[in-house]
Amino acid sequence: MQFTQQHKQRLQACVGVTRDLSSNLAVASTLCFYEGSEMLNAGIPLAIGSVASAALSTEYTHLSGDVQPGDMYDVAYTEPPPHARGQTETAFEEVFRALALCLLQLEVVLRNLHYSYTRLHATEQLLMAQASNPKGGEYQDAQMFSTLHLQALWRNLELSEHLQALLLSSAPRVNMYWYRAKQRLPNQQHFTYQEIEQVLTSAWQNQRQSIATYQLAAFDINGPELALQLLSQQREFSFPVLLLQRQYHESVYYLNQTLHSCRDHFYDDLK
């Protein structure tokens, strides 16, 4: 399987819209923490979703770049993610928790998709280099790991398509619950980076018990730094009318079309 120029363009389009999503979720989280009380429970998954989106944009960037052969002897198939264990207290939290978990899982799957793609290239290069010695140990190893990387690539490709489709189908529900949530939130239209940084940093310190239910260590996330690093590139942020904007939905839709095509012609492209 090869990522064509069209694949790379659609991956690159998802970089920008996912960064915008991270910004929207950070502002939404800030508003919820300002309100406190019941909306505090909605602010936590929104903050985690912001960090997951920032990490996700990095994975889209990696996939849209040139292939650098990886370590042939390490197979990057995706294990089932850990389930969040927390008592859902509001409908808002339930919807936003599901969004955060989907973004976290997609980030891991895309990371492993990139790894399996680069490691498959490593086995292909070794098979070509050792073609004159097909009974040699390196050639035999490359043959076996080529199959493993192909199967891991298929798994990660299928999971990424599934999770992105889940995000697409959840968009109206997420946006409608955000619309309802806005009625309870402060009517603040603009935010500085410093305001968001202070709120997210404080939330990670003061809401450790709730955040722990997301088992973020399994996703290589230890704090809000990924989101803050991304947000620091922008001085001011506006109140998000919708969390999942049309441009986001459209970009992920077109990317999923290309991923589906990759699956349909997975072994054809390898012949």
PDB file of C-alpha atoms in Angstrom:
ATOM      1  CA  MET A   1       0.000   0.000   0.000  1.00  0.00           C
ATOM      2  CA  GLN A   2       1.262   3.449  -0.908  1.00  0.00           C
ATOM      3  CA  PHE A   3       0.013   6.837   0.206  1.00  0.00           C
ATOM      4  CA  THR A   4      -0.491   8.857  -2.983  1.00  0.00           C
ATOM      5  CA  GLN A   5      -0.225  12.607  -3.310  1.00  0.00           C
ATOM      6  CA  GLN A   6      -4.000  12.792  -2.883  1.00  0.00           C
ATOM      7  CA  HIS A   7      -3.754  10.833   0.374  1.00  0.00           C
ATOM      8  CA  LYS A   8      -1.095  13.215   1.638  1.00  0.00           C
ATOM      9  CA  GLN A   9      -3.126  16.286   0.686  1.00  0.00           C
ATOM     10  CA  ARG A  10      -6.148  14.982   2.562  1.00  0.00           C
ATOM     11  CA  LEU A  11      -4.037  14.077   5.570  1.00  0.00           C
ATOM     12  CA  GLN A  12      -2.530  17.558   5.530  1.00  0.00           C
ATOM     13  CA  ALA A  13      -6.012  19.100   5.382  1.00  0.00           C
ATOM     14  CA  CYS A  14      -6.842  17.238   8.596  1.00  0.00           C
ATOM     15  CA  VAL A  15      -3.815  18.779  10.331  1.00  0.00           C
ATOM     16  CA  GLY A  16      -5.289  22.274  10.240  1.00  0.00           C
ATOM     17  CA  VAL A  17      -8.870  21.369  11.134  1.00  0.00           C
ATOM     18  CA  THR A  18      -7.717  19.173  14.030  1.00  0.00           C
ATOM     19  CA  ARG A  19      -5.673  22.055  15.409  1.00  0.00           C
ATOM     20  CA  ASP A  20      -8.799  24.201  15.183  1.00  0.00           C
ATOM     21  CA  LEU A  21     -10.700  21.494  17.053  1.00  0.00           C
ATOM     22  CA  SER A  22      -8.075  21.542  19.807  1.00  0.00           C
ATOM     23  CA  SER A  23      -8.546  25.303  20.110  1.00  0.00           C
ATOM     24  CA  ASN A  24     -12.352  25.016  20.199  1.00  0.00           C
ATOM     25  CA  LEU A  25     -12.256  22.356  22.893  1.00  0.00           C
ATOM     26  CA  ALA A  26      -9.774  24.360  24.987  1.00  0.00           C
ATOM     27  CA  VAL A  27     -12.009  27.440  24.926  1.00  0.00           C
ATOM     28  CA  ALA A  28     -15.105  25.341  25.648  1.00  0.00           C
ATOM     29  CA  SER A  29     -13.319  23.725  28.581  1.00  0.00           C
ATOM     30  CA  THR A  30     -12.257  27.119  29.922  1.00  0.00           C
ATOM     31  CA  LEU A  31     -15.865  28.330  29.846  1.00  0.00           C
ATOM     32  CA  CYS A  32     -17.057  25.236  31.697  1.00  0.00           C
ATOM     33  CA  PHE A  33     -14.420  25.671  34.402  1.00  0.00           C
ATOM     34  CA  TYR A  34     -15.371  29.341  34.752  1.00  0.00           C
ATOM     35  CA  GLU A  35     -18.971  28.293  35.364  1.00  0.00           C
ATOM     36  CA  GLY A  36     -18.026  25.534  37.804  1.00  0.00           C
ATOM     37  CA  SER A  37     -20.702  23.486  39.607  1.00  0.00           C
ATOM     38  CA  GLU A  38     -22.422  21.056  37.212  1.00  0.00           C
ATOM     39  CA  MET A  39     -20.514  22.255  34.138  1.00  0.00           C
ATOM     40  CA  LEU A  40     -17.214  21.375  35.786  1.00  0.00           C
ATOM     41  CA  ASN A  41     -17.849  17.743  34.832  1.00  0.00           C
ATOM     42  CA  ALA A  42     -18.154  18.741  31.174  1.00  0.00           C
ATOM     43  CA  GLY A  43     -14.961  20.811  31.296  1.00  0.00           C
ATOM     44  CA  ILE A  44     -12.727  17.832  32.087  1.00  0.00           C
ATOM     45  CA  PRO A  45     -13.392  15.754  28.929  1.00  0.00           C
ATOM     46  CA  LEU A  46     -13.289  18.915  26.824  1.00  0.00           C
ATOM     47  CA  ALA A  47      -9.812  19.697  28.201  1.00  0.00           C
ATOM     48  CA  ILE A  48      -8.652  16.129  27.550  1.00  0.00           C
ATOM     49  CA  GLY A  49     -10.157  16.269  24.063  1.00  0.00           C
ATOM     50  CA  SER A  50      -8.164  19.435  23.379  1.00  0.00           C
ATOM     51  CA  VAL A  51      -4.900  17.695  24.307  1.00  0.00           C
ATOM     52  CA  ALA A  52      -5.828  14.588  22.297  1.00  0.00           C
ATOM     53  CA  SER A  53      -6.628  16.749  19.250  1.00  0.00           C
ATOM     54  CA  ALA A  54      -3.272  18.507  19.494  1.00  0.00           C
ATOM     55  CA  ALA A  55      -1.524  15.124  19.543  1.00  0.00           C
ATOM     56  CA  LEU A  56      -3.735  13.909  16.712  1.00  0.00           C
ATOM     57  CA  SER A  57      -2.701  16.798  14.461  1.00  0.00           C
ATOM     58  CA  THR A  58       0.919  15.679  14.899  1.00  0.00           C
ATOM     59  CA  GLU A  59       0.048  12.163  13.731  1.00  0.00           C
ATOM     60  CA  TYR A  60      -1.685  13.507  10.626  1.00  0.00           C
ATOM     61  CA  THR A  61       1.490  15.487   9.926  1.00  0.00           C
ATOM     62  CA  HIS A  62       3.672  12.385  10.260  1.00  0.00           C
ATOM     63  CA  LEU A  63       1.470  10.377   7.913  1.00  0.00           C
ATOM     64  CA  SER A  64       1.465  13.127   5.281  1.00  0.00           C
ATOM     65  CA  GLY A  65       5.281  13.293   5.185  1.00  0.00           C
ATOM     66  CA  ASP A  66       7.868  11.216   3.386  1.00  0.00           C
ATOM     67  CA  VAL A  67       8.365   7.623   4.495  1.00  0.00           C
ATOM     68  CA  GLN A  68      11.373   6.974   6.686  1.00  0.00           C
ATOM     69  CA  PRO A  69      11.946   3.194   7.123  1.00  0.00           C
ATOM     70  CA  GLY A  70      11.481   2.106  10.727  1.00  0.00           C
ATOM     71  CA  ASP A  71      12.607  -0.782  12.912  1.00  0.00           C
ATOM     72  CA  MET A  72      11.637  -3.993  11.128  1.00  0.00           C
ATOM     73  CA  TYR A  73      11.629  -6.063  14.325  1.00  0.00           C
ATOM     74  CA  ASP A  74       8.964  -4.066  16.191  1.00  0.00           C
ATOM     75  CA  VAL A  75       5.322  -4.655  15.205  1.00  0.00           C
ATOM     76  CA  ALA A  76       2.932  -1.745  15.845  1.00  0.00           C
ATOM     77  CA  TYR A  77      -0.511  -3.277  16.020  1.00  0.00           C
ATOM     78  CA  THR A  78      -3.066  -1.493  18.178  1.00  0.00           C
ATOM     79  CA  GLU A  79      -4.292  -3.116  21.369  1.00  0.00           C
ATOM     80  CA  PRO A  80      -7.850  -2.434  22.560  1.00  0.00           C
ATOM     81  CA  PRO A  81      -7.692   0.861  24.496  1.00  0.00           C
ATOM     82  CA  PRO A  82      -8.347   0.986  28.236  1.00  0.00           C
ATOM     83  CA  HIS A  83     -11.912   1.901  29.147  1.00  0.00           C
ATOM     84  CA  ALA A  84     -12.551   5.014  31.187  1.00  0.00           C
ATOM     85  CA  ARG A  85     -14.036   4.233  34.548  1.00  0.00           C
ATOM     86  CA  GLY A  86     -15.885   7.159  35.960  1.00  0.00           C
ATOM     87  CA  GLN A  87     -19.362   7.893  37.194  1.00  0.00           C
ATOM     88  CA  THR A  88     -21.088   9.982  34.587  1.00  0.00           C
ATOM     89  CA  GLU A  89     -23.017  12.682  36.407  1.00  0.00           C
ATOM     90  CA  THR A  90     -24.486  14.751  33.558  1.00  0.00           C
ATOM     91  CA  ALA A  91     -25.597  14.217  29.985  1.00  0.00           C
ATOM     92  CA  PHE A  92     -23.033  16.793  28.900  1.00  0.00           C
ATOM     93  CA  GLU A  93     -20.207  14.849  30.489  1.00  0.00           C
ATOM     94  CA  GLU A  94     -21.369  11.599  28.883  1.00  0.00           C
ATOM     95  CA  VAL A  95     -21.320  13.078  25.372  1.00  0.00           C
ATOM     96  CA  PHE A  96     -18.055  14.970  25.793  1.00  0.00           C
ATOM     97  CA  ARG A  97     -16.387  11.987  27.492  1.00  0.00           C
ATOM     98  CA  ALA A  98     -17.231   9.821  24.470  1.00  0.00           C
ATOM     99  CA  LEU A  99     -15.730  12.477  22.184  1.00  0.00           C
ATOM    100  CA  ALA A 100     -12.527  12.682  24.234  1.00  0.00           C
ATOM    101  CA  LEU A 101     -12.107   8.894  24.301  1.00  0.00           C
ATOM    102  CA  CYS A 102     -12.622   8.628  20.550  1.00  0.00           C
ATOM    103  CA  LEU A 103      -9.976  11.307  19.920  1.00  0.00           C
ATOM    104  CA  LEU A 104      -7.541   9.584  22.296  1.00  0.00           C
ATOM    105  CA  GLN A 105      -8.033   6.212  20.624  1.00  0.00           C
ATOM    106  CA  LEU A 106      -7.699   7.675  17.135  1.00  0.00           C
ATOM    107  CA  GLU A 107      -4.398   9.341  18.071  1.00  0.00           C
ATOM    108  CA  VAL A 108      -2.946   5.972  19.130  1.00  0.00           C
ATOM    109  CA  VAL A 109      -4.257   4.197  16.037  1.00  0.00           C
ATOM    110  CA  LEU A 110      -2.826   6.806  13.665  1.00  0.00           C
ATOM    111  CA  ARG A 111       0.512   6.669  15.461  1.00  0.00           C
ATOM    112  CA  ASN A 112       0.601   2.898  15.003  1.00  0.00           C
ATOM    113  CA  LEU A 113      -0.593   3.227  11.411  1.00  0.00           C
ATOM    114  CA  HIS A 114       2.435   5.407  10.750  1.00  0.00           C
ATOM    115  CA  TYR A 115       4.761   2.959  12.515  1.00  0.00           C
ATOM    116  CA  SER A 116       3.430  -0.091  10.685  1.00  0.00           C
ATOM    117  CA  TYR A 117       3.635   1.755   7.365  1.00  0.00           C
ATOM    118  CA  THR A 118       7.283   2.739   7.879  1.00  0.00           C
ATOM    119  CA  ARG A 119       8.246  -0.697   9.208  1.00  0.00           C
ATOM    120  CA  LEU A 120       6.687  -2.396   6.214  1.00  0.00           C
ATOM    121  CA  HIS A 121       8.949  -0.250   4.036  1.00  0.00           C
ATOM    122  CA  ALA A 122      11.929  -1.396   6.074  1.00  0.00           C
ATOM    123  CA  THR A 123      11.128  -5.060   5.374  1.00  0.00           C
ATOM    124  CA  GLU A 124      10.628  -4.328   1.672  1.00  0.00           C
ATOM    125  CA  GLN A 125      14.016  -2.654   1.452  1.00  0.00           C
ATOM    126  CA  LEU A 126      15.705  -5.566   3.196  1.00  0.00           C
ATOM    127  CA  LEU A 127      13.986  -8.112   0.952  1.00  0.00           C
ATOM    128  CA  MET A 128      15.299  -6.291  -2.098  1.00  0.00           C
ATOM    129  CA  ALA A 129      18.793  -5.961  -0.611  1.00  0.00           C
ATOM    130  CA  GLN A 130      18.924  -9.696   0.275  1.00  0.00           C
ATOM    131  CA  ALA A 131      17.172 -11.010  -2.829  1.00  0.00           C
ATOM    132  CA  SER A 132      20.303 -12.888  -3.889  1.00  0.00           C
ATOM    133  CA  ASN A 133      20.301 -14.866  -0.625  1.00  0.00           C
ATOM    134  CA  PRO A 134      16.658 -15.977  -0.055  1.00  0.00           C
ATOM    135  CA  LYS A 135      17.692 -18.708   2.408  1.00  0.00           C
ATOM    136  CA  GLY A 136      19.653 -16.309   4.613  1.00  0.00           C
ATOM    137  CA  GLY A 137      18.480 -15.393   8.106  1.00  0.00           C
ATOM    138  CA  GLU A 138      17.867 -11.718   7.340  1.00  0.00           C
ATOM    139  CA  TYR A 139      15.792 -12.522   4.270  1.00  0.00           C
ATOM    140  CA  GLN A 140      13.732 -15.087   6.207  1.00  0.00           C
ATOM    141  CA  ASP A 141      13.164 -12.602   9.045  1.00  0.00           C
ATOM    142  CA  ALA A 142      12.102  -9.930   6.570  1.00  0.00           C
ATOM    143  CA  GLN A 143       9.609 -12.288   4.953  1.00  0.00           C
ATOM    144  CA  MET A 144       7.993 -13.110   8.284  1.00  0.00           C
ATOM    145  CA  PHE A 145       7.922  -9.518   9.538  1.00  0.00           C
ATOM    146  CA  SER A 146       6.606  -8.315   6.194  1.00  0.00           C
ATOM    147  CA  THR A 147       3.484 -10.394   6.821  1.00  0.00           C
ATOM    148  CA  LEU A 148       3.207  -9.131  10.403  1.00  0.00           C
ATOM    149  CA  HIS A 149       3.553  -5.495   9.339  1.00  0.00           C
ATOM    150  CA  LEU A 150       0.997  -5.965   6.560  1.00  0.00           C
ATOM    151  CA  GLN A 151      -1.499  -7.386   9.034  1.00  0.00           C
ATOM    152  CA  ALA A 152      -0.790  -4.619  11.554  1.00  0.00           C
ATOM    153  CA  LEU A 153      -1.137  -2.029   8.801  1.00  0.00           C
ATOM    154  CA  TRP A 154      -4.532  -3.466   7.847  1.00  0.00           C
ATOM    155  CA  ARG A 155      -5.684  -3.470  11.474  1.00  0.00           C
ATOM    156  CA  ASN A 156      -4.606   0.132  12.054  1.00  0.00           C
ATOM    157  CA  LEU A 157      -6.086   1.251   8.742  1.00  0.00           C
ATOM    158  CA  GLU A 158      -9.438  -0.360   9.544  1.00  0.00           C
ATOM    159  CA  LEU A 159      -9.506   1.052  13.083  1.00  0.00           C
ATOM    160  CA  SER A 160      -8.609   4.573  11.945  1.00  0.00           C
ATOM    161  CA  GLU A 161     -11.403   4.516   9.377  1.00  0.00           C
ATOM    162  CA  HIS A 162     -13.852   3.233  11.997  1.00  0.00           C
ATOM    163  CA  LEU A 163     -12.925   5.862  14.592  1.00  0.00           C
ATOM    164  CA  GLN A 164     -13.026   8.725  12.110  1.00  0.00           C
ATOM    165  CA  ALA A 165     -16.444   7.542  10.942  1.00  0.00           C
ATOM    166  CA  LEU A 166     -17.512   7.539  14.593  1.00  0.00           C
ATOM    167  CA  LEU A 167     -16.392  11.153  14.924  1.00  0.00           C
ATOM    168  CA  LEU A 168     -18.318  12.081  11.794  1.00  0.00           C
ATOM    169  CA  SER A 169     -21.500  10.402  13.001  1.00  0.00           C
ATOM    170  CA  SER A 170     -21.191  11.905  16.500  1.00  0.00           C
ATOM    171  CA  ALA A 171     -20.798  15.488  15.208  1.00  0.00           C
ATOM    172  CA  PRO A 172     -24.471  16.543  15.342  1.00  0.00           C
ATOM    173  CA  ARG A 173     -24.913  15.116  18.847  1.00  0.00           C
ATOM    174  CA  VAL A 174     -21.738  16.769  20.134  1.00  0.00           C
ATOM    175  CA  ASN A 175     -22.679  20.103  18.573  1.00  0.00           C
ATOM    176  CA  MET A 176     -26.265  20.024  19.870  1.00  0.00           C
ATOM    177  CA  TYR A 177     -25.122  19.231  23.412  1.00  0.00           C
ATOM    178  CA  TRP A 178     -22.623  22.071  23.150  1.00  0.00           C
ATOM    179  CA  TYR A 179     -25.427  24.355  21.958  1.00  0.00           C
ATOM    180  CA  ARG A 180     -27.433  23.408  25.052  1.00  0.00           C
ATOM    181  CA  ALA A 181     -24.419  23.741  27.326  1.00  0.00           C
ATOM    182  CA  LYS A 182     -23.754  27.269  26.068  1.00  0.00           C
ATOM    183  CA  GLN A 183     -26.997  28.467  27.610  1.00  0.00           C
ATOM    184  CA  ARG A 184     -25.487  27.911  31.075  1.00  0.00           C
ATOM    185  CA  LEU A 185     -22.056  29.397  30.394  1.00  0.00           C
ATOM    186  CA  PRO A 186     -20.628  32.911  30.806  1.00  0.00           C
ATOM    187  CA  ASN A 187     -21.168  35.139  27.776  1.00  0.00           C
ATOM    188  CA  GLN A 188     -17.467  35.762  27.203  1.00  0.00           C
ATOM    189  CA  GLN A 189     -16.625  36.064  23.506  1.00  0.00           C
ATOM    190  CA  HIS A 190     -12.825  36.334  23.492  1.00  0.00           C
ATOM    191  CA  PHE A 191     -10.018  34.665  25.413  1.00  0.00           C
ATOM    192  CA  THR A 192      -6.280  35.171  25.637  1.00  0.00           C
ATOM    193  CA  TYR A 193      -3.759  32.373  25.615  1.00  0.00           C
ATOM    194  CA  GLN A 194      -2.808  33.271  29.187  1.00  0.00           C
ATOM    195  CA  GLU A 195      -6.389  32.747  30.383  1.00  0.00           C
ATOM    196  CA  ILE A 196      -6.626  29.319  28.772  1.00  0.00           C
ATOM    197  CA  GLU A 197      -3.174  28.294  29.964  1.00  0.00           C
ATOM    198  CA  GLN A 198      -4.035  29.183  33.557  1.00  0.00           C
ATOM    199  CA  VAL A 199      -7.348  27.313  33.488  1.00  0.00           C
ATOM    200  CA  LEU A 200      -6.015  24.126  31.842  1.00  0.00           C
ATOM    201  CA  THR A 201      -2.970  24.004  34.116  1.00  0.00           C
ATOM    202  CA  SER A 202      -5.104  24.485  37.229  1.00  0.00           C
ATOM    203  CA  ALA A 203      -7.608  21.872  36.058  1.00  0.00           C
ATOM    204  CA  TRP A 204      -4.886  19.267  35.665  1.00  0.00           C
ATOM    205  CA  GLN A 205      -3.765  19.937  39.229  1.00  0.00           C
ATOM    206  CA  ASN A 206      -7.172  20.258  40.886  1.00  0.00           C
ATOM    207  CA  GLN A 207      -9.106  17.560  39.021  1.00  0.00           C
ATOM    208  CA  ARG A 208      -6.539  14.768  39.182  1.00  0.00           C
ATOM    209  CA  GLN A 209      -8.997  12.171  40.428  1.00  0.00           C
ATOM    210  CA  SER A 210     -11.475  12.716  37.585  1.00  0.00           C
ATOM    211  CA  ILE A 211      -8.739  12.955  34.965  1.00  0.00           C
ATOM    212  CA  ALA A 212      -7.240   9.681  36.231  1.00  0.00           C
ATOM    213  CA  THR A 213     -10.362   7.804  35.055  1.00  0.00           C
ATOM    214  CA  TYR A 214      -9.214   8.408  31.462  1.00  0.00           C
ATOM    215  CA  GLN A 215      -5.994   6.442  32.082  1.00  0.00           C
ATOM    216  CA  LEU A 216      -4.024   8.940  30.016  1.00  0.00           C
ATOM    217  CA  ALA A 217      -0.668   7.270  30.634  1.00  0.00           C
ATOM    218  CA  ALA A 218      -1.792   4.540  28.215  1.00  0.00           C
ATOM    219  CA  PHE A 219      -2.030   7.272  25.563  1.00  0.00           C
ATOM    220  CA  ASP A 220       1.347   8.852  26.450  1.00  0.00           C
ATOM    221  CA  ILE A 221      -0.365  11.970  27.776  1.00  0.00           C
ATOM    222  CA  ASN A 222       0.805  13.344  31.122  1.00  0.00           C
ATOM    223  CA  GLY A 223      -0.607  16.858  31.136  1.00  0.00           C
ATOM    224  CA  PRO A 224      -1.991  19.730  29.035  1.00  0.00           C
ATOM    225  CA  GLU A 225       1.377  20.619  27.477  1.00  0.00           C
ATOM    226  CA  LEU A 226       0.615  19.351  23.965  1.00  0.00           C
ATOM    227  CA  ALA A 227      -2.453  21.564  23.704  1.00  0.00           C
ATOM    228  CA  LEU A 228      -0.738  24.547  25.327  1.00  0.00           C
ATOM    229  CA  GLN A 229       2.204  24.307  22.942  1.00  0.00           C
ATOM    230  CA  LEU A 230      -0.211  24.423  20.014  1.00  0.00           C
ATOM    231  CA  LEU A 231      -2.350  27.187  21.498  1.00  0.00           C
ATOM    232  CA  SER A 232       0.680  29.352  22.309  1.00  0.00           C
ATOM    233  CA  GLN A 233       1.021  30.081  18.588  1.00  0.00           C
ATOM    234  CA  GLN A 234      -2.188  32.137  18.735  1.00  0.00           C
ATOM    235  CA  ARG A 235      -2.786  35.228  20.858  1.00  0.00           C
ATOM    236  CA  GLU A 236      -6.571  35.365  21.029  1.00  0.00           C
ATOM    237  CA  PHE A 237      -9.391  32.829  20.771  1.00  0.00           C
ATOM    238  CA  SER A 238     -13.084  33.259  20.013  1.00  0.00           C
ATOM    239  CA  PHE A 239     -16.120  31.611  21.553  1.00  0.00           C
ATOM    240  CA  PRO A 240     -16.798  28.470  19.445  1.00  0.00           C
ATOM    241  CA  VAL A 241     -20.308  28.433  17.991  1.00  0.00           C
ATOM    242  CA  LEU A 242     -19.830  24.734  17.140  1.00  0.00           C
ATOM    243  CA  LEU A 243     -17.173  22.337  18.419  1.00  0.00           C
ATOM    244  CA  LEU A 244     -16.993  20.170  15.287  1.00  0.00           C
ATOM    245  CA  GLN A 245     -17.107  22.666  12.435  1.00  0.00           C
ATOM    246  CA  ARG A 246     -18.173  21.928   8.859  1.00  0.00           C
ATOM    247  CA  GLN A 247     -14.585  22.182   7.591  1.00  0.00           C
ATOM    248  CA  TYR A 248     -13.503  19.563  10.129  1.00  0.00           C
ATOM    249  CA  HIS A 249     -16.347  17.225   9.163  1.00  0.00           C
ATOM    250  CA  GLU A 250     -15.631  17.690   5.451  1.00  0.00           C
ATOM    251  CA  SER A 251     -11.870  17.124   5.739  1.00  0.00           C
ATOM    252  CA  VAL A 252     -12.271  13.939   7.804  1.00  0.00           C
ATOM    253  CA  TYR A 253     -14.988  12.727   5.428  1.00  0.00           C
ATOM    254  CA  TYR A 254     -12.712  13.031   2.397  1.00  0.00           C
ATOM    255  CA  LEU A 255      -9.812  11.424   4.233  1.00  0.00           C
ATOM    256  CA  ASN A 256     -12.023   8.499   5.192  1.00  0.00           C
ATOM    257  CA  GLN A 257     -12.939   8.030   1.540  1.00  0.00           C
ATOM    258  CA  THR A 258      -9.278   7.586   0.648  1.00  0.00           C
ATOM    259  CA  LEU A 259      -8.660   5.249   3.580  1.00  0.00           C
ATOM    260  CA  HIS A 260     -11.625   3.151   2.516  1.00  0.00           C
ATOM    261  CA  SER A 261     -10.169   2.976  -0.986  1.00  0.00           C
ATOM    262  CA  CYS A 262      -6.852   1.816   0.508  1.00  0.00           C
ATOM    263  CA  ARG A 263      -8.629  -1.034   2.261  1.00  0.00           C
ATOM    264  CA  ASP A 264     -10.605  -1.991  -0.830  1.00  0.00           C
ATOM    265  CA  HIS A 265      -7.424  -2.293  -2.880  1.00  0.00           C
ATOM    266  CA  PHE A 266      -5.042  -3.239  -0.079  1.00  0.00           C
ATOM    267  CA  TYR A 267      -3.482  -6.350  -1.635  1.00  0.00           C
ATOM    268  CA  ASP A 268      -4.030  -5.181  -5.221  1.00  0.00           C
ATOM    269  CA  ASP A 269      -1.648  -2.288  -4.580  1.00  0.00           C
ATOM    270  CA  LEU A 270       1.006  -4.712  -3.306  1.00  0.00           C
ATOM    271  CA  LYS A 271       1.139  -6.804  -6.483  1.00  0.00           C
TER     272      LYS A 271
END
